[in-house]
Structures are given as structure tokens and as C-alpha cells.
Amino acid sequence: MWKLSKEHKDIELRKAFVNTVDELMQENEKVVVFEADLGGASGTLALQKKYGKRYIQAGISEANMVGMAGGISIKGYIPFIHTFAPFTTRRALDQIFIAGAYQGNTINIWGSDPGFYAAANGGTHSTYDDISVMRAIPNTIVLAPCDSVQFEWCIKEVAKLKGVHYIRANRKANPKIYEEGSTFELGKGNVIREGNDVVIYSMGGLLIHALEAASELEKHGISCEVIDMFSIKPFDTELAINSAKDKKIAVTFENHNVIGGLGSQIAEIIADNHICTKLIRIGVENRFGQVGDAEDQRKEYNLTSENIHTKVLENISR
């Protein structure tokens, strides 16, 4: 099982992707990599040099890449594809739906730099809607790892399974949350901090900021539980119910539109199960992406520990 890391130094997630897929390719000749002209950005050019024809450069033709990946899976191949998150989930959506999920084919997708991580690449490369799109497709798996340890586990786990699997993760390093060798479970969230008054649900690169907010709120005598909901689909409904029903406030905190993402999932569960806990959804408020430094954009969209802190203090009943 998982253990929390004692230090927050991590490797770049793109390095974790290349190292993990390299390991899978060594073990199984059926593992194949597709790239959409971003081998330099993702680091996968190292796999092209090492594996030759098992690395397919599709160029800036994402829909064709998805179709090819679904097609070779019919013959027993295990395709991993990469491009920036909006180009998998928006530009190639029909191919993911038809050539992948509808036909029961296998496509393992890394959608990189979701949300504000698009940074200087701008609004065209930003996606605050990929979770809402991908979780709406039947039989998909949608994952949002927070660090290289969890990312590695996600890659190895989906390699064992058939179907369409979407992993959203930035390319550069996040603060490390989990110890090396930690293992996880699809459909299960991880309570990484216990608390009695407030529960904060988060995932991906924002998880560290959720922990920071919990530490600050503790100074005000407010006990916060923090849950890593990296498995967006399948989702840990039971944990969501049990953690919300006895709290004063539930908070969702995500690098995604508040519409259709983690906030929507928790809202649906709370409503369906008649839970009276007040819900605060913190995410991007129905806006497009923009050009700018990733950290500056994170603050622009109020995806900060300070915003969690303020919202909780404004809404909690003593």
C-alpha cells in the first residue's frame, strides 16, 4: 500500500513516463508508443531511438494517432499515446469514443499539461474540461496522479487492462507526496490527513496545496481531513459519503472547471445520498485558459491554499 513521503523532492513526470514505459517495452514486445510530434517535450524520443518501429510518430494528426492505436490493439498490441491534454480529449474525441471505447479497443492515453500547466502555450493548449469529457464516455478509466510515484503506478496498472484509459498529468515535477514503491487501488481514494471538521478532496498537482491549507486551518483550531481522489473513474463513492456526512464543510479543489469535474462528482454524491454537509467547490469558474507562467495562472484562478483557508473560515459554523 501507499506511504507518505518524508521529503517533497521529485523527478519530472515525463521522466517517470519514459522510464516506466521503457520498462514495460522491455518486458512485453506488444507495448507500442505513439507520439504526436511532441517527443522532445515528453522525452519519448529516447524510446524511438531504443525501440525503432515500436515508436510511431503520428505527427500533428491526433485523431489519426488515436485511430491507429485503437486499430493495433485489435491485434493484441498495447498502445500508449501522448499529446497535450486538449488534443487528446477535444481534438480526437470522436476517435476516442468510436475507435476506442465504443468498439472495445484499448488506448492508454497520457494527456499532458492539463489546466494551468499549459503555461506559455496559452489558451488553445489549456484544458479545464478533460475530466468532464472523459468520465462521460462509458467504460473509461480516468486518473489524475499527484507525483511520479503515483504516475508510475497508474501507467503500469492500465497496461494490464483493456479499454480506454486516460491519465492527466503535467510534464514537470510536482512535490512528492508518496514514498517510492507505494501502491494504490483503482476506485479508491487515499486519506492522507485525518480530520474531524472539514474534508478537502483534491488530486494531481494541487494536492500539496490542499495539505498546506489543512495545516493553516489547524492553527485556527479547525481539523481538516485531506483525501487524494486520484481515481476519478472509477470513483470512491463510499469514501466520499463517509467522509462528508459527519463534517461541517466539504471542499473540492481541482485544476479543472468546477463544471463536470471533481466538484460535480462530489456534488452528485452528496445530493444522491441526502447529505446535508455544505459543499464548497474550488476550481476554474467556467473560464478559458490563457498565456502565462503556470504559477501565476494558478493564483489568477484562485487555486491556492489561501483561498481554501478563506472560504472555510467564511463558511464554517463554530
Short mmCIF file of C-alpha atoms in Angstrom, two decimals:
data_model
loop_
_atom_site.label_atom_id
_atom_site.label_comp_id
_atom_site.label_asym_id
_atom_site.label_seq_id
_atom_site.Cartn_x
_atom_site.Cartn_y
_atom_site.Cartn_z
CA MET A 1 0.00 0.00 0.00
CA TRP A 2 0.94 3.66 -0.09
CA LYS A 3 3.08 5.61 2.36
CA LEU A 4 3.59 9.36 2.57
CA SER A 5 6.99 10.64 1.54
CA LYS A 6 9.13 12.37 4.14
CA GLU A 7 10.57 14.77 1.58
CA HIS A 8 8.99 16.59 -1.33
CA LYS A 9 11.76 16.31 -3.95
CA ASP A 10 10.53 14.52 -7.05
CA ILE A 11 11.61 13.73 -10.60
CA GLU A 12 9.83 15.17 -13.63
CA LEU A 13 6.69 13.28 -14.51
CA ARG A 14 7.76 12.99 -18.16
CA LYS A 15 10.89 11.19 -16.98
CA ALA A 16 8.70 8.86 -14.93
CA PHE A 17 6.59 8.19 -18.04
CA VAL A 18 9.60 7.37 -20.23
CA ASN A 19 11.27 5.18 -17.59
CA THR A 20 8.08 3.26 -16.83
CA VAL A 21 7.06 2.71 -20.45
CA ASP A 22 10.65 1.69 -21.24
CA GLU A 23 10.37 -0.96 -18.54
CA LEU A 24 7.05 -2.17 -19.99
CA MET A 25 8.51 -2.28 -23.53
CA GLN A 26 11.43 -4.38 -22.32
CA GLU A 27 9.04 -6.84 -20.68
CA ASN A 28 6.48 -7.07 -23.49
CA GLU A 29 7.12 -6.67 -27.22
CA LYS A 30 3.45 -5.82 -27.73
CA VAL A 31 3.81 -2.45 -25.96
CA VAL A 32 3.95 0.36 -28.53
CA VAL A 33 4.27 4.14 -28.17
CA PHE A 34 2.55 6.77 -30.34
CA GLU A 35 3.63 10.40 -30.28
CA ALA A 36 2.02 13.46 -31.90
CA ASP A 37 5.15 15.46 -32.75
CA LEU A 38 5.91 16.11 -29.10
CA GLY A 39 8.70 13.61 -28.49
CA GLY A 40 11.07 16.36 -27.41
CA ALA A 41 8.56 17.84 -24.98
CA SER A 42 7.66 14.47 -23.47
CA GLY A 43 11.12 12.89 -23.62
CA THR A 44 9.83 9.91 -25.60
CA LEU A 45 12.40 10.41 -28.36
CA ALA A 46 14.62 8.22 -26.19
CA LEU A 47 12.15 5.38 -26.78
CA GLN A 48 12.20 6.00 -30.52
CA LYS A 49 15.97 5.63 -30.55
CA LYS A 50 15.83 2.45 -28.50
CA TYR A 51 12.82 0.65 -29.99
CA GLY A 52 12.61 1.85 -33.59
CA LYS A 53 9.39 0.66 -35.24
CA ARG A 54 7.64 0.24 -31.88
CA TYR A 55 7.66 4.04 -31.65
CA ILE A 56 5.22 5.59 -34.11
CA GLN A 57 5.49 9.29 -34.88
CA ALA A 58 1.98 10.31 -35.95
CA GLY A 59 2.81 13.97 -36.40
CA ILE A 60 0.31 16.72 -35.70
CA SER A 61 -2.53 14.35 -36.54
CA GLU A 62 -4.00 13.38 -33.19
CA ALA A 63 -7.25 11.88 -34.49
CA ASN A 64 -5.29 9.56 -36.80
CA MET A 65 -2.99 8.64 -33.92
CA VAL A 66 -5.95 7.59 -31.77
CA GLY A 67 -7.47 5.61 -34.63
CA MET A 68 -4.21 3.79 -35.32
CA ALA A 69 -3.73 2.99 -31.64
CA GLY A 70 -7.23 1.54 -31.38
CA GLY A 71 -6.65 -0.46 -34.55
CA ILE A 72 -3.43 -2.16 -33.50
CA SER A 73 -4.97 -3.05 -30.14
CA ILE A 74 -7.29 -5.39 -32.06
CA LYS A 75 -4.17 -7.42 -32.87
CA GLY A 76 -3.13 -7.62 -29.24
CA TYR A 77 -0.80 -4.64 -29.09
CA ILE A 78 -0.80 -2.37 -26.03
CA PRO A 79 -0.60 1.24 -27.26
CA PHE A 80 0.43 4.22 -25.16
CA ILE A 81 -0.23 7.57 -26.79
CA HIS A 82 0.83 11.07 -25.77
CA THR A 83 -0.05 14.61 -26.64
CA PHE A 84 -1.16 17.69 -24.74
CA ALA A 85 -4.43 17.12 -22.86
CA PRO A 86 -6.74 19.22 -25.12
CA PHE A 87 -5.54 17.50 -28.26
CA THR A 88 -6.49 14.08 -26.95
CA THR A 89 -9.75 14.95 -25.27
CA ARG A 90 -11.13 17.61 -27.62
CA ARG A 91 -9.43 17.30 -30.99
CA ALA A 92 -9.61 13.49 -31.10
CA LEU A 93 -12.76 12.98 -29.05
CA ASP A 94 -14.81 11.20 -31.70
CA GLN A 95 -11.97 8.76 -32.39
CA ILE A 96 -11.57 8.05 -28.66
CA PHE A 97 -15.31 7.44 -28.42
CA ILE A 98 -15.77 5.33 -31.58
CA ALA A 99 -12.37 3.76 -32.40
CA GLY A 100 -11.65 3.24 -28.72
CA ALA A 101 -14.47 2.90 -26.19
CA TYR A 102 -17.41 2.04 -28.43
CA GLN A 103 -15.53 -0.75 -30.21
CA GLY A 104 -13.98 -2.08 -27.01
CA ASN A 105 -10.42 -1.36 -28.13
CA THR A 106 -7.50 -0.46 -25.89
CA ILE A 107 -5.90 3.00 -25.85
CA ASN A 108 -3.71 4.19 -22.97
CA ILE A 109 -3.60 7.98 -23.09
CA TRP A 110 -1.29 10.39 -21.33
CA GLY A 111 -2.83 13.86 -21.70
CA SER A 112 -0.05 16.15 -20.55
CA ASP A 113 -0.09 19.65 -19.07
CA PRO A 114 -3.80 19.89 -18.19
CA GLY A 115 -5.23 23.16 -16.90
CA PHE A 116 -2.81 25.91 -15.92
CA TYR A 117 0.20 23.68 -16.64
CA ALA A 118 -0.16 24.67 -20.34
CA ALA A 119 1.51 27.93 -19.21
CA ALA A 120 3.06 29.89 -22.09
CA ASN A 121 1.46 27.61 -24.69
CA GLY A 122 -1.72 29.54 -23.97
CA GLY A 123 -5.46 29.12 -24.08
CA THR A 124 -5.52 26.85 -27.13
CA HIS A 125 -3.36 24.34 -25.24
CA SER A 126 -5.22 24.63 -21.94
CA THR A 127 -7.93 22.21 -20.91
CA TYR A 128 -10.20 22.63 -17.93
CA ASP A 129 -12.74 20.22 -19.39
CA ASP A 130 -10.93 16.94 -19.99
CA ILE A 131 -12.25 15.18 -16.88
CA SER A 132 -15.85 16.09 -17.70
CA VAL A 133 -15.39 14.84 -21.27
CA MET A 134 -13.60 11.59 -20.47
CA ARG A 135 -15.67 10.48 -17.49
CA ALA A 136 -18.83 10.82 -19.59
CA ILE A 137 -17.67 8.11 -22.01
CA PRO A 138 -18.84 4.62 -20.97
CA ASN A 139 -16.26 2.16 -19.62
CA THR A 140 -13.36 4.62 -19.44
CA ILE A 141 -10.81 4.89 -16.64
CA VAL A 142 -9.75 8.43 -15.72
CA LEU A 143 -6.79 9.06 -13.39
CA ALA A 144 -5.06 12.19 -12.06
CA PRO A 145 -1.80 11.24 -10.29
CA CYS A 146 -0.15 13.76 -7.99
CA ASP A 147 3.52 12.77 -8.32
CA SER A 148 5.93 10.47 -10.15
CA VAL A 149 5.31 7.53 -7.78
CA GLN A 150 1.56 7.55 -8.37
CA PHE A 151 2.04 8.25 -12.09
CA GLU A 152 4.29 5.20 -12.46
CA TRP A 153 1.73 3.02 -10.70
CA CYS A 154 -1.07 4.32 -12.95
CA ILE A 155 0.91 3.55 -16.11
CA LYS A 156 1.70 0.00 -15.02
CA GLU A 157 -1.87 -0.59 -13.88
CA VAL A 158 -3.58 0.46 -17.12
CA ALA A 159 -1.07 -1.62 -19.11
CA LYS A 160 -2.74 -4.71 -17.61
CA LEU A 161 -6.25 -3.70 -18.65
CA LYS A 162 -8.29 -3.47 -21.82
CA GLY A 163 -10.22 -0.35 -22.71
CA VAL A 164 -9.71 3.41 -22.90
CA HIS A 165 -7.60 4.78 -20.06
CA TYR A 166 -6.90 8.49 -19.63
CA ILE A 167 -4.15 9.78 -17.35
CA ARG A 168 -3.93 13.56 -16.92
CA ALA A 169 -0.56 14.72 -15.60
CA ASN A 170 1.81 17.60 -16.20
CA ARG A 171 5.27 17.01 -17.63
CA LYS A 172 7.43 18.66 -14.99
CA ALA A 173 8.00 17.69 -11.36
CA ASN A 174 5.37 18.09 -8.66
CA PRO A 175 6.17 18.00 -4.95
CA LYS A 176 6.48 14.36 -3.96
CA ILE A 177 3.61 13.04 -1.84
CA TYR A 178 4.19 9.28 -1.75
CA GLU A 179 7.21 7.12 -0.96
CA GLU A 180 8.83 5.09 -3.71
CA GLY A 181 7.19 1.70 -4.16
CA SER A 182 3.78 2.83 -2.91
CA THR A 183 0.85 1.00 -4.50
CA PHE A 184 -2.72 2.15 -4.96
CA GLU A 185 -6.11 0.84 -6.00
CA LEU A 186 -8.43 1.84 -8.81
CA GLY A 187 -11.64 3.29 -7.47
CA LYS A 188 -10.15 4.02 -4.04
CA GLY A 189 -9.26 7.41 -2.60
CA ASN A 190 -6.46 7.87 -0.07
CA VAL A 191 -7.00 9.68 3.22
CA ILE A 192 -3.61 11.35 3.56
CA ARG A 193 -4.54 13.51 6.54
CA GLU A 194 -7.13 12.77 9.22
CA GLY A 195 -9.56 15.44 10.40
CA ASN A 196 -12.96 15.95 12.02
CA ASP A 197 -14.33 19.36 10.99
CA VAL A 198 -13.64 19.77 7.26
CA VAL A 199 -12.85 17.38 4.40
CA ILE A 200 -10.86 18.54 1.38
CA TYR A 201 -10.99 16.41 -1.77
CA SER A 202 -8.22 17.05 -4.28
CA MET A 203 -5.92 15.36 -6.82
CA GLY A 204 -2.91 15.93 -9.04
CA GLY A 205 -0.52 18.82 -8.53
CA LEU A 206 -2.92 20.73 -6.27
CA LEU A 207 -2.86 18.07 -3.57
CA ILE A 208 0.17 19.62 -1.87
CA HIS A 209 -1.71 22.94 -1.60
CA ALA A 210 -4.68 21.18 -0.02
CA LEU A 211 -2.31 19.85 2.64
CA GLU A 212 -0.90 23.34 3.16
CA ALA A 213 -4.41 24.70 3.67
CA ALA A 214 -5.18 21.98 6.23
CA SER A 215 -2.05 22.89 8.19
CA GLU A 216 -3.00 26.58 8.23
CA LEU A 217 -6.57 25.86 9.30
CA GLU A 218 -5.27 23.72 12.15
CA LYS A 219 -3.80 26.93 13.62
CA HIS A 220 -7.39 28.20 13.89
CA GLY A 221 -8.46 25.04 15.69
CA ILE A 222 -10.10 23.58 12.58
CA SER A 223 -9.35 19.91 11.96
CA CYS A 224 -9.14 19.06 8.24
CA GLU A 225 -9.20 15.70 6.52
CA VAL A 226 -7.46 15.65 3.13
CA ILE A 227 -8.29 12.97 0.57
CA ASP A 228 -6.42 12.19 -2.64
CA MET A 229 -9.12 11.33 -5.20
CA PHE A 230 -6.66 10.41 -7.96
CA SER A 231 -9.07 7.77 -9.31
CA ILE A 232 -11.69 9.96 -10.97
CA LYS A 233 -13.30 6.99 -12.68
CA PRO A 234 -13.90 4.55 -11.11
CA PHE A 235 -14.64 6.78 -8.13
CA ASP A 236 -14.62 6.02 -4.41
CA THR A 237 -18.26 6.85 -3.71
CA GLU A 238 -18.26 5.06 -0.37
CA LEU A 239 -15.33 7.10 0.93
CA ALA A 240 -16.90 10.31 -0.35
CA ILE A 241 -20.12 9.57 1.51
CA ASN A 242 -18.48 8.51 4.77
CA SER A 243 -16.04 11.44 4.84
CA ALA A 244 -18.64 14.10 4.04
CA LYS A 245 -21.60 13.09 6.17
CA ASP A 246 -20.07 13.94 9.56
CA LYS A 247 -18.20 17.12 8.56
CA LYS A 248 -19.21 20.77 8.85
CA ILE A 249 -17.88 21.57 5.37
CA ALA A 250 -16.72 19.60 2.33
CA VAL A 251 -14.32 21.27 -0.13
CA THR A 252 -13.32 20.17 -3.62
CA PHE A 253 -10.09 21.62 -5.01
CA GLU A 254 -9.13 20.97 -8.63
CA ASN A 255 -7.15 22.17 -11.65
CA HIS A 256 -10.32 21.86 -13.75
CA ASN A 257 -13.58 23.61 -14.42
CA VAL A 258 -15.98 23.37 -11.48
CA ILE A 259 -18.45 22.09 -14.09
CA GLY A 260 -18.13 18.35 -14.69
CA GLY A 261 -15.03 17.64 -12.67
CA LEU A 262 -14.28 16.56 -9.11
CA GLY A 263 -16.62 19.19 -7.67
CA SER A 264 -19.50 17.93 -9.78
CA GLN A 265 -18.82 14.33 -8.76
CA ILE A 266 -18.87 15.13 -5.06
CA ALA A 267 -21.97 17.32 -5.50
CA GLU A 268 -23.77 14.46 -7.24
CA ILE A 269 -22.88 12.04 -4.45
CA ILE A 270 -23.93 14.46 -1.71
CA ALA A 271 -27.25 15.13 -3.43
CA ASP A 272 -27.97 11.49 -4.28
CA ASN A 273 -27.34 10.40 -0.70
CA HIS A 274 -29.19 13.27 1.01
CA ILE A 275 -26.09 14.51 2.84
CA CYS A 276 -26.60 17.94 4.41
CA THR A 277 -22.94 18.95 4.62
CA LYS A 278 -22.18 22.30 2.99
CA LEU A 279 -20.08 21.91 -0.19
CA ILE A 280 -17.56 24.48 -1.43
CA ARG A 281 -16.26 23.85 -4.94
CA ILE A 282 -12.91 25.47 -5.73
CA GLY A 283 -11.81 25.19 -9.34
CA VAL A 284 -11.78 27.21 -12.53
CA GLU A 285 -15.00 29.20 -12.73
CA ASN A 286 -16.14 28.48 -16.29
CA ARG A 287 -13.22 30.28 -17.95
CA PHE A 288 -10.87 29.67 -20.85
CA GLY A 289 -7.14 29.22 -20.43
CA GLN A 290 -4.63 31.97 -21.16
CA VAL A 291 -0.94 32.64 -21.75
CA GLY A 292 1.25 32.97 -18.69
CA ASP A 293 3.51 31.34 -16.15
CA ALA A 294 1.83 28.26 -14.62
CA GLU A 295 2.18 29.50 -11.04
CA ASP A 296 0.84 32.93 -11.98
CA GLN A 297 -2.16 31.30 -13.63
CA ARG A 298 -2.78 29.07 -10.61
CA LYS A 299 -3.05 32.20 -8.49
CA GLU A 300 -5.13 34.01 -11.11
CA TYR A 301 -7.71 31.22 -10.95
CA ASN A 302 -7.60 31.26 -7.12
CA LEU A 303 -6.33 27.68 -6.94
CA THR A 304 -4.42 28.40 -3.76
CA SER A 305 -4.23 27.16 -0.20
CA GLU A 306 -5.08 30.71 0.88
CA ASN A 307 -8.38 30.53 -0.99
CA ILE A 308 -9.31 27.27 0.74
CA HIS A 309 -8.35 28.84 4.07
CA THR A 310 -10.50 31.94 3.42
CA LYS A 311 -13.52 30.01 2.14
CA VAL A 312 -13.54 27.64 5.11
CA LEU A 313 -13.22 30.45 7.66
CA GLU A 314 -16.05 32.35 5.96
CA ASN A 315 -18.39 29.38 5.96
CA ILE A 316 -17.68 27.22 8.99
CA SER A 317 -20.05 27.26 11.92
CA ARG A 318 -18.37 27.20 15.32
#
